């Protein structure tokens, strides 16, 4: 009886070790799948964020160009306004000399 137990003991030990290794392999496989899934989700999230940043950058560039054009127009209008004032001043001076 004791001899049978001794002979079965290595077989049981091998089976136990085999089950332990299979369980470890299964756990490692699950972890790898979770890491892969997380990596894919993070990549997709980053891609969406980059696309959103590109859109925002494009919009900001367009707005910047419009603001520059508006400022240019305002500057031109101010220059024209200053010229009109200068002309009015010259006209008044001319009128003053003409009256004398």
GROMACS .gro file of N, CA and C in nm:
model
  300
    1UNK      N    1   0.082  -0.117   0.000
    1UNK     CA    2   0.000   0.000   0.000
    1UNK      C    3   0.087   0.126   0.000
    2UNK      N    4   0.185   0.123   0.084
    2UNK     CA    5   0.275   0.237   0.091
    2UNK      C    6   0.352   0.253  -0.039
    3UNK      N    7   0.384   0.144  -0.105
    3UNK     CA    8   0.454   0.151  -0.232
    3UNK      C    9   0.366   0.215  -0.340
    4UNK      N   10   0.237   0.184  -0.338
    4UNK     CA   11   0.146   0.244  -0.435
    4UNK      C   12   0.137   0.396  -0.413
    5UNK      N   13   0.134   0.435  -0.287
    5UNK     CA   14   0.126   0.578  -0.255
    5UNK      C   15   0.252   0.651  -0.302
    6UNK      N   16   0.365   0.590  -0.283
    6UNK     CA   17   0.491   0.649  -0.326
    6UNK      C   18   0.494   0.660  -0.478
    7UNK      N   19   0.441   0.558  -0.547
    7UNK     CA   20   0.440   0.561  -0.692
    7UNK      C   21   0.339   0.664  -0.745
    8UNK      N   22   0.228   0.681  -0.675
    8UNK     CA   23   0.128   0.777  -0.719
    8UNK      C   24   0.170   0.920  -0.685
    9UNK      N   25   0.246   0.937  -0.583
    9UNK     CA   26   0.287   1.069  -0.538
    9UNK      C   27   0.355   1.150  -0.649
   10UNK      N   28   0.452   1.095  -0.721
   10UNK     CA   29   0.511   1.173  -0.830
   10UNK      C   30   0.409   1.208  -0.939
   11UNK      N   31   0.319   1.117  -0.969
   11UNK     CA   32   0.217   1.144  -1.070
   11UNK      C   33   0.123   1.255  -1.023
   12UNK      N   34   0.085   1.250  -0.897
   12UNK     CA   35  -0.002   1.354  -0.841
   12UNK      C   36   0.071   1.488  -0.841
   13UNK      N   37   0.197   1.485  -0.802
   13UNK     CA   38   0.276   1.607  -0.799
   13UNK      C   39   0.290   1.667  -0.939
   14UNK      N   40   0.312   1.583  -1.037
   14UNK     CA   41   0.324   1.631  -1.176
   14UNK      C   42   0.191   1.691  -1.222
   15UNK      N   43   0.080   1.624  -1.190
   15UNK     CA   44  -0.052   1.676  -1.228
   15UNK      C   45  -0.080   1.810  -1.160
   16UNK      N   46  -0.044   1.817  -1.033
   16UNK     CA   47  -0.065   1.941  -0.959
   16UNK      C   48   0.019   2.054  -1.019
   17UNK      N   49   0.143   2.026  -1.046
   17UNK     CA   50   0.230   2.128  -1.107
   17UNK      C   51   0.178   2.168  -1.245
   18UNK      N   52   0.128   2.069  -1.318
   18UNK     CA   53   0.073   2.095  -1.451
   18UNK      C   54  -0.049   2.188  -1.440
   19UNK      N   55  -0.138   2.162  -1.345
   19UNK     CA   56  -0.255   2.247  -1.325
   19UNK      C   57  -0.214   2.387  -1.282
   20UNK      N   58  -0.115   2.394  -1.194
   20UNK     CA   59  -0.066   2.525  -1.150
   20UNK      C   60  -0.010   2.605  -1.269
   21UNK      N   61   0.069   2.537  -1.351
   21UNK     CA   62   0.125   2.605  -1.468
   21UNK      C   63   0.016   2.648  -1.566
   22UNK      N   64  -0.084   2.562  -1.584
   22UNK     CA   65  -0.195   2.598  -1.674
   22UNK      C   66  -0.271   2.718  -1.619
   23UNK      N   67  -0.291   2.720  -1.487
   23UNK     CA   68  -0.361   2.833  -1.424
   23UNK      C   69  -0.279   2.962  -1.439
   24UNK      N   70  -0.149   2.953  -1.416
   24UNK     CA   71  -0.063   3.070  -1.434
   24UNK      C   72  -0.066   3.118  -1.578
   25UNK      N   73  -0.063   3.022  -1.671
   25UNK     CA   74  -0.067   3.058  -1.813
   25UNK      C   75  -0.199   3.127  -1.847
   26UNK      N   76  -0.308   3.075  -1.791
   26UNK     CA   77  -0.440   3.135  -1.815
   26UNK      C   78  -0.445   3.278  -1.760
   27UNK      N   79  -0.390   3.297  -1.639
   27UNK     CA   80  -0.389   3.430  -1.578
   27UNK      C   81  -0.303   3.528  -1.659
   28UNK      N   82  -0.187   3.480  -1.705
   28UNK     CA   83  -0.100   3.565  -1.787
   28UNK      C   84  -0.170   3.602  -1.917
   29UNK      N   85  -0.239   3.505  -1.976
   29UNK     CA   86  -0.312   3.531  -2.100
   29UNK      C   87  -0.420   3.637  -2.078
   30UNK      N   88  -0.495   3.625  -1.968
   30UNK     CA   89  -0.599   3.723  -1.937
   30UNK      C   90  -0.538   3.862  -1.917
   31UNK      N   91  -0.426   3.868  -1.845
   31UNK     CA   92  -0.361   3.997  -1.822
   31UNK      C   93  -0.314   4.059  -1.953
   32UNK      N   94  -0.256   3.976  -2.039
   32UNK     CA   95  -0.210   4.026  -2.169
   32UNK      C   96  -0.327   4.079  -2.250
   33UNK      N   97  -0.440   4.008  -2.247
   33UNK     CA   98  -0.558   4.054  -2.320
   33UNK      C   99  -0.608   4.187  -2.263
   34UNK      N  100  -0.608   4.200  -2.130
   34UNK     CA  101  -0.652   4.324  -2.067
   34UNK      C  102  -0.558   4.440  -2.101
   35UNK      N  103  -0.428   4.412  -2.098
   35UNK     CA  104  -0.331   4.515  -2.132
   35UNK      C  105  -0.348   4.556  -2.278
   36UNK      N  106  -0.368   4.458  -2.366
   36UNK     CA  107  -0.389   4.488  -2.508
   36UNK      C  108  -0.515   4.570  -2.529
   37UNK      N  109  -0.622   4.533  -2.458
   37UNK     CA  110  -0.747   4.608  -2.470
   37UNK      C  111  -0.729   4.751  -2.420
   38UNK      N  112  -0.662   4.766  -2.307
   38UNK     CA  113  -0.636   4.900  -2.253
   38UNK      C  114  -0.551   4.982  -2.349
   39UNK      N  115  -0.452   4.918  -2.409
   39UNK     CA  116  -0.365   4.987  -2.504
   39UNK      C  117  -0.444   5.036  -2.625
   40UNK      N  118  -0.531   4.952  -2.676
   40UNK     CA  119  -0.614   4.989  -2.791
   40UNK      C  120  -0.708   5.104  -2.754
   41UNK      N  121  -0.771   5.095  -2.636
   41UNK     CA  122  -0.861   5.202  -2.592
   41UNK      C  123  -0.785   5.334  -2.576
   42UNK      N  124  -0.666   5.327  -2.517
   42UNK     CA  125  -0.585   5.448  -2.497
   42UNK      C  126  -0.543   5.507  -2.631
   43UNK      N  127  -0.508   5.421  -2.726
   43UNK     CA  128  -0.468   5.468  -2.859
   43UNK      C  129  -0.585   5.538  -2.928
   44UNK      N  130  -0.704   5.478  -2.920
   44UNK     CA  131  -0.822   5.539  -2.981
   44UNK      C  132  -0.855   5.673  -2.915
   45UNK      N  133  -0.843   5.677  -2.782
   45UNK     CA  134  -0.868   5.802  -2.709
   45UNK      C  135  -0.769   5.910  -2.753
   46UNK      N  136  -0.642   5.874  -2.761
   46UNK     CA  137  -0.540   5.970  -2.804
   46UNK      C  138  -0.566   6.017  -2.947
   47UNK      N  139  -0.607   5.926  -3.034
   47UNK     CA  140  -0.636   5.961  -3.172
   47UNK      C  141  -0.750   6.063  -3.178
   48UNK      N  142  -0.857   6.037  -3.099
   48UNK     CA  143  -0.970   6.131  -3.097
   48UNK      C  144  -0.926   6.268  -3.045
   49UNK      N  145  -0.844   6.268  -2.940
   49UNK     CA  146  -0.797   6.394  -2.884
   49UNK      C  147  -0.710   6.470  -2.985
   50UNK      N  148  -0.626   6.399  -3.056
   50UNK     CA  149  -0.540   6.463  -3.157
   50UNK      C  150  -0.626   6.522  -3.268
   51UNK      N  151  -0.728   6.448  -3.311
   51UNK     CA  152  -0.817   6.499  -3.416
   51UNK      C  153  -0.889   6.625  -3.368
   52UNK      N  154  -0.934   6.624  -3.243
   52UNK     CA  155  -1.002   6.740  -3.187
   52UNK      C  156  -0.906   6.860  -3.179
   53UNK      N  157  -0.783   6.834  -3.139
   53UNK     CA  158  -0.683   6.941  -3.133
   53UNK      C  159  -0.654   6.998  -3.272
   54UNK      N  160  -0.650   6.911  -3.372
   54UNK     CA  161  -0.628   6.958  -3.510
   54UNK      C  162  -0.742   7.049  -3.554
   55UNK      N  163  -0.867   7.007  -3.523
   55UNK     CA  164  -0.982   7.089  -3.559
   55UNK      C  165  -0.975   7.225  -3.489
   56UNK      N  166  -0.944   7.222  -3.360
   56UNK     CA  167  -0.936   7.345  -3.283
   56UNK      C  168  -0.826   7.436  -3.338
   57UNK      N  169  -0.712   7.378  -3.372
   57UNK     CA  170  -0.601   7.456  -3.428
   57UNK      C  171  -0.643   7.520  -3.560
   58UNK      N  172  -0.712   7.444  -3.644
   58UNK     CA  173  -0.758   7.497  -3.772
   58UNK      C  174  -0.853   7.614  -3.750
   59UNK      N  175  -0.947   7.597  -3.658
   59UNK     CA  176  -1.044   7.703  -3.629
   59UNK      C  177  -0.972   7.827  -3.576
   60UNK      N  178  -0.876   7.806  -3.486
   60UNK     CA  179  -0.802   7.919  -3.430
   60UNK      C  180  -0.722   7.993  -3.538
   61UNK      N  181  -0.664   7.919  -3.631
   61UNK     CA  182  -0.591   7.983  -3.740
   61UNK      C  183  -0.684   8.068  -3.826
   62UNK      N  184  -0.802   8.013  -3.856
   62UNK     CA  185  -0.900   8.088  -3.935
   62UNK      C  186  -0.943   8.215  -3.862
   63UNK      N  187  -0.972   8.201  -3.733
   63UNK     CA  188  -1.013   8.318  -3.655
   63UNK      C  189  -0.900   8.421  -3.648
   64UNK      N  190  -0.777   8.373  -3.634
   64UNK     CA  191  -0.662   8.463  -3.630
   64UNK      C  192  -0.651   8.542  -3.760
   65UNK      N  193  -0.669   8.476  -3.874
   65UNK     CA  194  -0.665   8.545  -4.003
   65UNK      C  195  -0.775   8.650  -4.012
   66UNK      N  196  -0.896   8.614  -3.967
   66UNK     CA  197  -1.007   8.709  -3.972
   66UNK      C  198  -0.979   8.831  -3.883
   67UNK      N  199  -0.924   8.805  -3.765
   67UNK     CA  200  -0.891   8.916  -3.674
   67UNK      C  201  -0.786   9.007  -3.737
   68UNK      N  202  -0.686   8.947  -3.801
   68UNK     CA  203  -0.583   9.028  -3.868
   68UNK      C  204  -0.645   9.115  -3.977
   69UNK      N  205  -0.737   9.057  -4.055
   69UNK     CA  206  -0.802   9.134  -4.162
   69UNK      C  207  -0.885   9.248  -4.103
   70UNK      N  208  -0.956   9.219  -3.995
   70UNK     CA  209  -1.038   9.322  -3.931
   70UNK      C  210  -0.949   9.435  -3.879
   71UNK      N  211  -0.839   9.398  -3.814
   71UNK     CA  212  -0.747   9.500  -3.763
   71UNK      C  213  -0.687   9.584  -3.877
   72UNK      N  214  -0.657   9.517  -3.987
   72UNK     CA  215  -0.604   9.589  -4.103
   72UNK      C  216  -0.707   9.690  -4.155
   73UNK      N  217  -0.833   9.645  -4.165
   73UNK     CA  218  -0.940   9.735  -4.211
   73UNK      C  219  -0.960   9.852  -4.114
   74UNK      N  220  -0.955   9.823  -3.984
   74UNK     CA  221  -0.972   9.929  -3.884
   74UNK      C  222  -0.859  10.030  -3.897
   75UNK      N  223  -0.736   9.979  -3.913
   75UNK     CA  224  -0.621  10.068  -3.928
   75UNK      C  225  -0.636  10.156  -4.051
   76UNK      N  226  -0.680  10.099  -4.161
   76UNK     CA  227  -0.701  10.176  -4.284
   76UNK      C  228  -0.808  10.282  -4.263
   77UNK      N  229  -0.917  10.244  -4.195
   77UNK     CA  230  -1.025  10.339  -4.169
   77UNK      C  231  -0.977  10.453  -4.079
   78UNK      N  232  -0.895  10.418  -3.979
   78UNK     CA  233  -0.841  10.522  -3.891
   78UNK      C  234  -0.751  10.617  -3.969
   79UNK      N  235  -0.670  10.561  -4.057
   79UNK     CA  236  -0.584  10.646  -4.140
   79UNK      C  237  -0.667  10.738  -4.230
   80UNK      N  238  -0.774  10.682  -4.288
   80UNK     CA  239  -0.862  10.765  -4.372
   80UNK      C  240  -0.929  10.871  -4.288
   81UNK      N  241  -0.970  10.835  -4.168
   81UNK     CA  242  -1.034  10.932  -4.078
   81UNK      C  243  -0.938  11.043  -4.042
   82UNK      N  244  -0.814  11.008  -4.017
   82UNK     CA  245  -0.713  11.110  -3.985
   82UNK      C  246  -0.691  11.201  -4.104
   83UNK      N  247  -0.690  11.149  -4.222
   83UNK     CA  248  -0.673  11.231  -4.342
   83UNK      C  249  -0.792  11.326  -4.359
   84UNK      N  250  -0.911  11.276  -4.332
   84UNK     CA  251  -1.030  11.362  -4.343
   84UNK      C  252  -1.021  11.477  -4.244
   85UNK      N  253  -0.977  11.445  -4.123
   85UNK     CA  254  -0.962  11.550  -4.022
   85UNK      C  255  -0.856  11.652  -4.067
   86UNK      N  256  -0.747  11.602  -4.123
   86UNK     CA  257  -0.643  11.692  -4.173
   86UNK      C  258  -0.697  11.781  -4.285
   87UNK      N  259  -0.775  11.720  -4.373
   87UNK     CA  260  -0.834  11.799  -4.482
   87UNK      C  261  -0.931  11.903  -4.428
   88UNK      N  262  -1.011  11.866  -4.328
   88UNK     CA  263  -1.103  11.963  -4.269
   88UNK      C  264  -1.026  12.078  -4.203
   89UNK      N  265  -0.917  12.044  -4.135
   89UNK     CA  266  -0.836  12.146  -4.072
   89UNK      C  267  -0.775  12.240  -4.178
   90UNK      N  268  -0.725  12.182  -4.285
   90UNK     CA  269  -0.670  12.263  -4.393
   90UNK      C  270  -0.778  12.350  -4.457
   91UNK      N  271  -0.898  12.293  -4.470
   91UNK     CA  272  -1.009  12.369  -4.527
   91UNK      C  273  -1.042  12.488  -4.437
   92UNK      N  274  -1.044  12.469  -4.306
   92UNK     CA  275  -1.073  12.579  -4.213
   92UNK      C  276  -0.964  12.687  -4.223
   93UNK      N  277  -0.839  12.641  -4.228
   93UNK     CA  278  -0.729  12.738  -4.241
   93UNK      C  279  -0.741  12.816  -4.372
   94UNK      N  280  -0.774  12.745  -4.478
   94UNK     CA  281  -0.791  12.811  -4.608
   94UNK      C  282  -0.904  12.913  -4.602
   95UNK      N  283  -1.015  12.871  -4.537
   95UNK     CA  284  -1.129  12.961  -4.523
   95UNK      C  285  -1.092  13.084  -4.440
   96UNK      N  286  -1.010  13.064  -4.337
   96UNK     CA  287  -0.967  13.177  -4.253
   96UNK      C  288  -0.882  13.275  -4.335
   97UNK      N  289  -0.792  13.222  -4.418
   97UNK     CA  290  -0.707  13.309  -4.499
   97UNK      C  291  -0.790  13.380  -4.606
   98UNK      N  292  -0.888  13.314  -4.658
   98UNK     CA  293  -0.970  13.372  -4.763
   98UNK      C  294  -1.055  13.487  -4.708
   99UNK      N  295  -1.099  13.475  -4.586
   99UNK     CA  296  -1.181  13.580  -4.525
   99UNK      C  297  -1.097  13.705  -4.499
  100UNK      N  298  -0.973  13.686  -4.473
  100UNK     CA  299  -0.886  13.801  -4.442
  100UNK      C  300  -0.847  13.869  -4.565
   0.00000   0.00000   0.00000
